[in-house]
Amino acid sequence: MKMDAELLHSPVVGLAEEEEVDMTDWNLPLAFMKKRHTEKIEGSKALAQSWRMKDRMKTVSVALVLCLNVGVDPPDVVKTSPCARLECWIDPLSMSPQKALETIGANLQKQYENWQPRARYKQSLDPTVDEVKKLCTSLRRNAKEERVLFHYNGHGVPRPTVNGEIWVFNKNYTQYIPLSIYDLQTWMGSPSIFVYDCSNAGIIVKSFKQFALQREQELEVAAINPNHPLAQMPLPPSMKNCIQLAACEANELLPMNPDLPADLFTSCLTTPIKIALRWFCMQKSAKLVPGVTLDLIEKIPGRLNDRRTPLGELNWIFTAITDTIAWNVLPRDLFQKLFRQDLLVASLFRNFLLAERIMRSYNCTPVSSPRLPPTYMHAMWQAWDLAVDICLSQLPTIIEEGTAFRHSPFFAEQLTAFQVWLTMGVENRNPPEQLPIVLQVLLSQVHRLRALDLLGRFLDLGPWAVSLALSVGIFPYVLKLLQSSARELRPLLVFIWAKILAVDSELVIALSHLVEQYESNFCTVALQFMEEEKNYAVPSPANSTETGNVTLGRDSPAIPRLRSVNSYTNLRAATTARTLNKSLQNLNLNEEGGPAAFSPGNLSTSSSASSTLGSPDNDEYLLSFETIDKMRRVSSYSSLNSLIGVSFNSVYTQIWRVLLHLAADPFPDVSDLAMKVLNSIAYKATMNARTQRILDSGSLTQSAPASPTSKGTLIHQAGGSPPMPGASSSSLTNEVPKPPVREGPPSRLPYTPTLGGQAPHSQQFPRIRKMFDKGPDQTAEDGDEAAAHRSFISVSLQTGLCDWSAKYFAQPVMKIPEEHDLESQVRKEREWRFLRNARVRRKSQHITQRGVTRLDDQIFINRNPGVPSVVKFHPFNPCIAVADKDSICFWDWEKGERLDYFYNGNPRYTRITAMEYLNGHDCSLLLTASDDGALRIWKNFADQRNPEMVTAWQGLSDMLPTTRGAGMVVDWEQETGLLMTSGDVRVIRIWDTEREMKVQDIPTGADSCVTSLSCDPQRSLVAAGLGDGSVRVYDRRMGPNECRVMTYREHGAWVVKAHLQKEPEGHIISVSVNGDVRFFDPRTPESINILQTVKGLTALDIHPQANLFACGSMNQFIAVYNSNGDVISNIKYYDGFMGQRIGAISCLAFHPYWPHLAVGSNDYYMSIYSAEKRLR
């Protein structure tokens, strides 16, 4: 029930802080409150995944164009003296100009090869326009659709012009020749990346964009005008995929500091660690690191690609930091394009971030297209400075004394920061900036285990976290780690992969080839976990299978667990197609039923949670729907053989009978799916018979309700031959009849499936068929209709269960459940409810202990929409449920208001005969039982919301609805979660609601129906009153043949009520329609006390706390007795002036705690009587 502020501060149930909670409620289990009951069974909404680069690229060709003209300075640049001279870390004046040019070109190529060794490199040293054209067109032709890099060094030529031109030379090197960027675009094509290392380089970027826009406009004109010259030419590539990196803005000159290289921008892009260390030493902060000089930096040991060495570790840290800065600053799509699409482009842009930091310190601003947000002030650069500081401080002792290198604490500290974010953060927060670093740490064996653990905890936060990790680039890392042989990593990898696959379901298909390759790793983990599950009992031998098979027996827990798997080989064998095929061939339907329990070699199936499916020797399978009943009669062995042309014990026969039962299931989703399958079978059978079409386009969704009295058109005789073609016209669909019209009926519609026609189709199939034979060929004229039918069936036959189950892995599993969080609203609401419960118990006990001398004060009366047949008080809320034939009405007996009224969904000619509140102490559910054996459980009632069916199943499958029988009677044990059911059957069936399966059938040993049930969980006893007047006691701990421990035959007529007191020495109180009340001690064979009340009883109830019992008579009065047999109240009239005589009593019930008696009568009135006001 809903808790609001008004209820919290109600004077009736207001709770003082000093009141203690009764721990009884905290220890009671909850039934049908798992996620599968409270959530809608559907998958999570798929998030758009942008991490997968569909247009992944590679830079395959590199053009290195150097215009240095060594020894001759360009005329428009006045250089300082001294000036920056180094080009690719070579002083061009230290050797001859030609040799210097060639050496610089070779060094530049080597520097690029560090980032992309497999690319095709071409140098063009001091070239002419024709040489540049030839070089570019040649590289583009060879690269095809891949990327080409154009590196331009213009230190020896004039600055770019505002007209969009760069400079090269003539053949004699006597003139500078302009080269238009427009022409360069044409030669280079797309995709391309351009690097401009020259002064005023920003002009080139602007001109490039202008020319690209001009091209787009020309193409638009050519598309409109077919006479345009461009219209006849092949479509040139778009320049939108081109990337540019420029050393400075349009109005800036390159730095000329003699301590820096002349090609500072190129050095930052191609040798970032070297220039970063030199720049660090040039800062004032370097004085804090004594003994470190520029010469010492040249001697730093190690290789860039060896992370165990100082140089390699610095490169590793640099990569992690620049990746982190980019991921935190750039938009996600731009980050993917620049840092994940192309390895060389990603390296250049990481190094470009360093160039921005260094060159801005010299009043020079590098430019890129696409433009990046400023990153030079990002906080992660301080972490880089610290890492460099720690490394350089060790250099003197490492080089001079040969001491061992101490690795940087950078990665450990960043993991700690990430851990702090995971531990201390709030729900709504910015992503952790250390996430890219965590992925880099996966490369390290030292930190890998911790990194995987933290990564798993991060992914557990939800689908958004998985999407973030995928956008960073987690996929190739964890894919590579699958090859790891380290056992300690496997559980973490399984968890991480489960999270990824649950969010990005497309990967399940894409990675199918990995299953075979890495199956052993996953199965090993599964086996390890199964070792921990050995505390669960192995199923009984009756349900066991061959060694090596996976068995899910009826004693299994609610979540199926793999069992009896001794090795990886057995696990694989248990899932092979051969085993599965064998399982289907050995399919059997057994009386022990339970939910659909699947195991190789054994398939026990029943409806929903579910029913017994009858013996093959039984010709009749009686359920509530007339047409279903006829279909079941057809499924008897004699007629079914002729219908489908196979033996009775075949798998097809068993599946057909299962479908018939499922089509009559009380849960709408189950019956709807079964009906669709039957529709499909009927359609195919009719199409194969080719005599008459029994389904049309509209019949799959709509049909008229079947007549309850007609013989139907499906079968001529109950157990006879199948119909001839053309004998049926109705379709196998669900009808939705409206509830009977009465005062204020609800608008909700029930679910009442009915089955229609079926035509024979066995003539089209040969007697002997191959296993995978597709059956008769379909004619072409029906191809379109059949395809449409297949499409309809494939779309509609989806339960969403697999998607919903997979959603579990996408949701947080490490987070403390809300109900266990002491500060959560759910927890606070539970505390409030339990305090309310304790107060109700305490106050009611105080009243009953004082003794109730009268019980005739009418505190509620109202006219019910239907004749009350069952009434049930909520144990703690002022709410009462009143059931008529097929609907339930809820009343607030304190305010006198009707809260809700809804249709139960049971078919025509059936009635509600019992109700129970489940979880009455907490989040209440209402269980209704009808005389066709169906059980339905509802939630969201009586609180102004639409009631929802939680679940429904066939509690008793062999009941015949009748107006004279007891219907279905139930008793509920909240302490154990067991539900006792019986009625017009010869067994007492016990259901375990935790496992949602039948756990026991107790034979009653009588030929009459069970009219009343009462159980005591402490003593494991069940007392049953029967229609023949006997009262029988059963001990459910004993076997079926010995469980009846006592039989009392002292009553001579129908037992109206048998009540077993829930006390260690509790007695059995039973009353028959003749009015004799008898008290039995279960240990003695005879009654210990007898009281006589009025005859002609129609209803009776016994108060579980006070020593009271009330009798309702067909003679229109109620008598209330105490335990001594004294009448304390006799009620014949309703309150009020000239109150009318009450009607014949149809039902009555005591409140579990308060001295309240609810009475329903045949005149539609519902009234409640209580003790005197002074007592209350």
Coordinates of C-alpha atoms in Angstrom, one line a residue, residues 515-865:
V515 CA 33.2 -18.5 -28.5
E516 CA 35.1 -21.5 -29.8
Q517 CA 38.5 -19.8 -29.3
Y518 CA 38.0 -18.8 -25.7
E519 CA 35.3 -21.2 -24.6
S520 CA 37.6 -23.0 -22.2
N521 CA 38.3 -19.9 -20.2
F522 CA 34.7 -19.1 -19.6
C523 CA 33.8 -22.7 -18.9
T524 CA 36.6 -23.0 -16.4
V525 CA 35.2 -20.0 -14.5
A526 CA 31.7 -21.6 -14.7
L527 CA 33.0 -24.8 -13.2
Q528 CA 34.8 -22.9 -10.4
F529 CA 31.5 -21.2 -9.5
M530 CA 29.6 -24.5 -9.7
E531 CA 32.0 -26.0 -7.1
E532 CA 30.6 -23.4 -4.7
E533 CA 27.0 -24.5 -5.4
K534 CA 27.5 -28.0 -4.1
N535 CA 25.4 -27.1 -1.0
Y536 CA 22.3 -27.4 -3.1
A537 CA 20.8 -30.8 -3.1
V538 CA 21.0 -32.9 -6.2
P539 CA 17.6 -33.8 -7.6
S540 CA 15.9 -37.1 -6.8
P541 CA 16.9 -40.1 -8.9
A542 CA 13.6 -39.9 -10.7
N543 CA 14.6 -36.6 -12.2
S544 CA 18.3 -37.4 -12.7
T545 CA 19.9 -38.0 -16.0
E546 CA 23.0 -39.4 -17.5
T547 CA 26.4 -38.4 -16.2
G548 CA 27.6 -35.2 -17.8
N549 CA 24.1 -33.8 -18.5
V550 CA 22.8 -30.7 -17.0
T551 CA 19.8 -31.4 -14.7
L552 CA 17.3 -28.8 -13.5
G553 CA 15.0 -30.9 -11.2
R554 CA 12.0 -29.9 -9.2
D555 CA 14.2 -29.4 -6.1
S556 CA 16.2 -26.8 -7.9
P557 CA 16.3 -23.2 -6.5
A558 CA 14.4 -20.5 -8.3
I559 CA 17.5 -19.5 -10.4
P560 CA 18.5 -22.5 -12.4
R561 CA 22.1 -23.6 -11.7
L562 CA 24.2 -26.0 -13.7
R563 CA 24.7 -29.2 -11.8
S564 CA 26.4 -32.6 -12.1
V565 CA 29.1 -31.3 -14.4
N566 CA 32.4 -33.0 -13.7
S567 CA 34.6 -31.5 -16.4
Y568 CA 34.8 -29.0 -19.2
T569 CA 34.2 -31.9 -21.7
N570 CA 31.0 -32.8 -20.0
L571 CA 29.8 -29.2 -20.0
R572 CA 30.4 -29.0 -23.7
A573 CA 28.7 -32.4 -24.3
A574 CA 25.7 -31.3 -22.3
T575 CA 25.0 -28.5 -24.8
T576 CA 25.5 -30.2 -28.1
A577 CA 22.8 -30.5 -30.6
R578 CA 22.8 -34.3 -30.3
T579 CA 22.0 -34.1 -26.6
L580 CA 19.3 -31.6 -27.2
N581 CA 17.8 -33.7 -29.9
K582 CA 17.8 -36.7 -27.7
S583 CA 16.1 -34.7 -25.0
L584 CA 13.3 -33.8 -27.3
Q585 CA 12.9 -37.4 -28.4
N586 CA 12.6 -38.5 -24.7
L587 CA 10.2 -35.7 -23.8
N588 CA 7.7 -36.8 -21.2
L589 CA 4.9 -35.3 -19.2
N590 CA 4.8 -36.5 -15.7
E591 CA 2.4 -36.1 -12.8
E592 CA 5.0 -34.6 -10.6
G593 CA 4.9 -31.5 -12.9
G594 CA 6.2 -28.4 -11.4
P595 CA 7.3 -25.5 -13.6
A596 CA 8.7 -26.2 -17.0
A597 CA 11.8 -28.0 -15.9
F598 CA 14.2 -28.7 -18.7
S599 CA 17.0 -31.1 -18.6
P600 CA 18.7 -33.2 -21.3
G601 CA 16.9 -36.4 -21.3
N602 CA 13.9 -35.0 -19.4
L603 CA 11.5 -32.3 -20.2
S604 CA 8.7 -31.8 -17.7
T605 CA 6.3 -29.2 -18.7
S606 CA 3.2 -27.7 -17.3
S607 CA 1.2 -24.5 -17.6
S608 CA 2.7 -21.4 -16.1
A609 CA 3.9 -22.5 -12.7
S610 CA 1.9 -25.0 -13.4
S611 CA -0.6 -27.9 -13.7
T612 CA -0.5 -31.6 -13.9
L613 CA -1.0 -32.8 -17.4
G614 CA -2.9 -36.0 -17.0
S615 CA -2.1 -39.5 -17.9
P616 CA -1.9 -40.8 -21.5
D617 CA -4.5 -43.3 -20.5
N618 CA -7.0 -40.7 -19.6
D619 CA -9.4 -39.6 -22.5
E620 CA -10.6 -36.5 -20.9
Y621 CA -8.7 -33.3 -19.9
L622 CA -11.2 -31.0 -18.4
L623 CA -10.5 -27.2 -18.2
S624 CA -12.7 -24.2 -18.2
F625 CA -12.9 -23.3 -21.9
E626 CA -15.3 -25.4 -24.0
T627 CA -13.3 -25.4 -27.1
I628 CA -10.0 -26.1 -25.3
D629 CA -11.9 -29.0 -23.7
K630 CA -12.8 -30.3 -27.1
M631 CA -9.2 -29.9 -28.4
R632 CA -8.0 -31.9 -25.4
R633 CA -10.5 -34.7 -26.1
V634 CA -9.1 -34.7 -29.7
S635 CA -5.7 -35.2 -28.2
S636 CA -6.6 -38.6 -26.8
Y637 CA -4.4 -41.3 -28.4
S638 CA -7.0 -42.7 -30.7
S639 CA -8.0 -39.5 -32.5
L640 CA -4.7 -37.8 -32.4
N641 CA -3.0 -40.7 -34.2
S642 CA -5.3 -40.2 -37.1
L643 CA -5.0 -36.4 -36.8
I644 CA -1.3 -36.1 -37.2
G645 CA -0.3 -39.6 -38.3
V646 CA 2.2 -40.3 -35.6
S647 CA 2.2 -42.6 -32.5
F648 CA 0.9 -41.3 -29.3
N649 CA 4.2 -41.3 -27.5
S650 CA 5.9 -39.2 -30.0
V651 CA 7.4 -35.8 -29.2
Y652 CA 4.9 -34.1 -31.4
T653 CA 1.9 -35.5 -29.4
Q654 CA 3.4 -34.4 -26.1
I655 CA 4.1 -30.9 -27.4
W656 CA 0.6 -30.6 -28.8
R657 CA -0.9 -31.5 -25.5
V658 CA 1.4 -29.0 -23.7
L659 CA 0.2 -26.3 -26.1
L660 CA -3.4 -27.1 -25.4
H661 CA -2.8 -26.7 -21.6
L662 CA -0.9 -23.5 -22.1
A663 CA -3.6 -22.1 -24.2
A664 CA -5.9 -22.3 -21.2
D665 CA -3.4 -20.9 -18.8
P666 CA -4.8 -18.2 -16.5
F667 CA -1.9 -15.9 -17.1
P668 CA -2.8 -13.9 -20.2
D669 CA 0.8 -13.7 -21.7
V670 CA 1.2 -17.4 -21.5
S671 CA -2.2 -18.2 -23.1
D672 CA -1.7 -15.5 -25.8
L673 CA 1.6 -17.0 -26.9
A674 CA 0.2 -20.5 -26.9
M675 CA -2.8 -19.4 -28.9
K676 CA -0.5 -17.8 -31.5
V677 CA 1.4 -21.0 -31.8
L678 CA -1.8 -22.9 -32.3
N679 CA -2.9 -20.3 -34.8
S680 CA 0.2 -20.9 -36.7
I681 CA -0.2 -24.7 -36.7
A682 CA -3.8 -24.4 -37.7
Y683 CA -2.8 -22.1 -40.6
K684 CA -0.1 -24.4 -41.8
A685 CA -2.3 -27.4 -41.5
T686 CA -5.1 -25.7 -43.5
M687 CA -2.7 -24.5 -46.2
N688 CA -1.3 -28.0 -46.5
A689 CA -4.8 -29.5 -46.8
R690 CA -5.6 -27.0 -49.6
T691 CA -9.3 -27.5 -49.1
Q692 CA -10.5 -24.6 -47.1
R693 CA -8.7 -21.7 -45.5
I694 CA -9.7 -21.4 -41.9
L695 CA -7.8 -18.2 -41.2
D696 CA -7.9 -14.9 -42.9
S697 CA -6.0 -11.7 -42.4
G698 CA -8.3 -10.5 -39.6
S699 CA -8.7 -13.8 -37.8
L700 CA -5.3 -13.6 -36.2
T701 CA -6.3 -10.7 -34.0
Q702 CA -10.1 -10.9 -33.7
S703 CA -12.8 -13.5 -33.4
A704 CA -16.3 -13.8 -32.1
P705 CA -16.7 -15.5 -28.7
A706 CA -17.7 -19.2 -28.8
S707 CA -21.2 -20.2 -27.6
P708 CA -21.0 -22.0 -24.3
T709 CA -23.9 -24.3 -25.2
S710 CA -23.0 -25.1 -28.8
K711 CA -21.2 -28.3 -29.7
G712 CA -18.8 -26.2 -31.6
T713 CA -17.6 -26.7 -35.2
L714 CA -14.3 -28.2 -34.4
I715 CA -15.2 -31.7 -33.3
H716 CA -18.4 -33.7 -33.9
Q717 CA -18.0 -36.0 -31.0
A718 CA -16.0 -35.6 -27.8
G719 CA -13.6 -38.5 -28.4
G720 CA -14.3 -39.1 -32.1
S721 CA -12.6 -38.7 -35.3
P722 CA -11.2 -35.4 -36.5
P723 CA -13.4 -33.1 -38.6
M724 CA -13.5 -33.3 -42.3
P725 CA -12.1 -30.3 -44.2
G726 CA -14.5 -27.4 -44.2
A727 CA -16.1 -28.4 -40.9
S728 CA -14.6 -25.5 -38.9
S729 CA -14.9 -21.8 -39.4
S730 CA -13.7 -20.2 -36.1
S731 CA -10.1 -19.3 -35.5
L732 CA -7.7 -20.0 -32.7
T733 CA -7.6 -16.7 -31.1
N734 CA -8.3 -15.0 -27.8
E735 CA -11.7 -13.6 -27.2
V736 CA -12.1 -10.8 -24.7
P737 CA -15.6 -10.8 -23.3
K738 CA -16.8 -7.9 -21.2
P739 CA -17.6 -8.4 -17.5
P740 CA -21.3 -8.6 -16.5
V741 CA -23.0 -5.3 -16.3
R742 CA -23.6 -4.3 -12.7
E743 CA -23.4 -1.2 -10.5
G744 CA -20.3 0.7 -11.5
P745 CA -18.4 -2.1 -13.2
P746 CA -14.8 -1.5 -14.1
S747 CA -13.7 -1.0 -17.7
R748 CA -10.9 -3.5 -17.6
L749 CA -11.3 -6.5 -19.8
P750 CA -10.4 -10.1 -18.8
Y751 CA -8.4 -12.6 -20.8
T752 CA -10.4 -15.6 -21.9
P753 CA -8.7 -17.6 -24.6
T754 CA -10.8 -19.9 -26.8
L755 CA -9.8 -22.3 -29.5
G756 CA -11.5 -22.7 -32.8
G757 CA -11.0 -24.9 -35.8
Q758 CA -8.4 -27.3 -37.0
A759 CA -8.2 -29.1 -40.3
P760 CA -6.4 -32.4 -40.9
H761 CA -3.1 -32.2 -42.7
S762 CA -1.5 -35.6 -42.2
Q763 CA -2.4 -36.6 -45.7
Q764 CA 0.2 -34.2 -47.0
F765 CA 3.0 -35.8 -45.0
P766 CA 4.5 -39.2 -45.7
R767 CA 4.4 -41.8 -42.9
I768 CA 8.2 -41.9 -42.8
R769 CA 10.0 -38.6 -42.9
K770 CA 13.5 -37.5 -42.5
M771 CA 14.3 -35.7 -39.3
F772 CA 14.8 -32.3 -40.9
D773 CA 12.2 -32.7 -43.8
K774 CA 10.4 -29.4 -44.3
G775 CA 7.2 -31.2 -45.3
P776 CA 5.1 -30.6 -48.4
D777 CA 6.2 -28.0 -50.8
Q778 CA 4.2 -24.9 -50.8
T779 CA 2.6 -23.7 -54.0
A780 CA 3.8 -20.4 -55.4
E781 CA 0.3 -18.7 -55.3
D782 CA 0.4 -18.9 -51.5
G783 CA 3.9 -17.6 -51.2
D784 CA 3.1 -14.0 -50.3
E785 CA 0.4 -14.9 -47.8
A786 CA 2.6 -17.5 -46.1
A787 CA 5.5 -15.1 -45.9
A788 CA 3.3 -12.5 -44.3
H789 CA 2.1 -15.2 -41.9
R790 CA 5.6 -16.2 -41.0
S791 CA 6.5 -12.6 -40.5
F792 CA 3.5 -12.1 -38.2
I793 CA 4.3 -15.2 -36.1
S794 CA 8.0 -14.3 -35.8
V795 CA 7.3 -10.8 -34.6
S796 CA 4.5 -11.8 -32.2
L797 CA 6.1 -14.9 -30.7
Q798 CA 8.6 -13.0 -28.5
T799 CA 8.4 -13.0 -24.8
G800 CA 11.2 -10.6 -24.0
L801 CA 12.4 -12.9 -21.3
C802 CA 15.9 -13.3 -22.8
D803 CA 16.3 -9.5 -23.2
W804 CA 15.0 -9.0 -19.7
S805 CA 17.4 -11.6 -18.3
A806 CA 20.3 -10.0 -20.1
K807 CA 19.3 -6.7 -18.6
Y808 CA 20.4 -8.0 -15.2
F809 CA 24.0 -7.8 -16.4
A810 CA 23.6 -4.2 -17.6
Q811 CA 22.3 -3.1 -14.1
P812 CA 24.4 -2.6 -11.0
V813 CA 25.0 -5.8 -9.1
M814 CA 27.6 -4.6 -6.6
K815 CA 25.4 -1.8 -5.3
I816 CA 23.7 -2.3 -2.0
P817 CA 20.1 -3.1 -2.8
E818 CA 17.7 -0.2 -2.0
E819 CA 15.8 -2.3 0.6
H820 CA 19.1 -2.9 2.5
D821 CA 20.2 0.7 2.4
L822 CA 19.3 2.1 5.8
E823 CA 18.8 5.6 4.5
S824 CA 16.7 4.7 1.4
Q825 CA 13.0 5.6 1.1
V826 CA 12.1 1.9 0.6
R827 CA 13.8 1.0 3.9
K828 CA 12.1 3.9 5.7
E829 CA 8.7 2.8 4.4
R830 CA 9.3 -0.7 5.5
E831 CA 10.3 0.5 9.0
W832 CA 7.1 2.5 9.2
R833 CA 4.9 -0.4 8.1
F834 CA 6.5 -2.7 10.7
L835 CA 6.1 -0.2 13.4
R836 CA 2.4 0.1 12.4
N837 CA 2.1 -3.7 12.5
A838 CA 3.5 -3.9 16.0
R839 CA 1.1 -1.2 17.2
V840 CA -1.9 -3.0 15.7
R841 CA -0.8 -6.3 17.4
R842 CA -0.2 -4.6 20.7
K843 CA -3.5 -2.7 20.8
S844 CA -5.6 -5.5 19.6
Q845 CA -4.0 -7.9 22.0
H846 CA -4.8 -5.5 24.8
I847 CA -8.5 -5.5 23.8
T848 CA -8.8 -9.3 23.4
Q849 CA -7.1 -10.0 26.7
R850 CA -9.7 -7.9 28.5
G851 CA -12.4 -10.0 27.0
V852 CA -15.0 -9.3 24.4
T853 CA -18.5 -9.6 25.8
R854 CA -20.5 -8.2 22.9
L855 CA -19.9 -8.0 19.1
D856 CA -22.8 -6.2 17.6
D857 CA -21.6 -2.6 17.1
Q858 CA -22.1 -1.9 13.4
I859 CA -19.1 0.2 12.2
F860 CA -19.5 -0.2 8.5
I861 CA -22.3 -1.0 6.0
N862 CA -22.4 -0.6 2.3
R863 CA -23.9 -2.2 -0.8
N864 CA -21.4 -4.3 -2.7
P865 CA -21.6 -4.3 -6.6

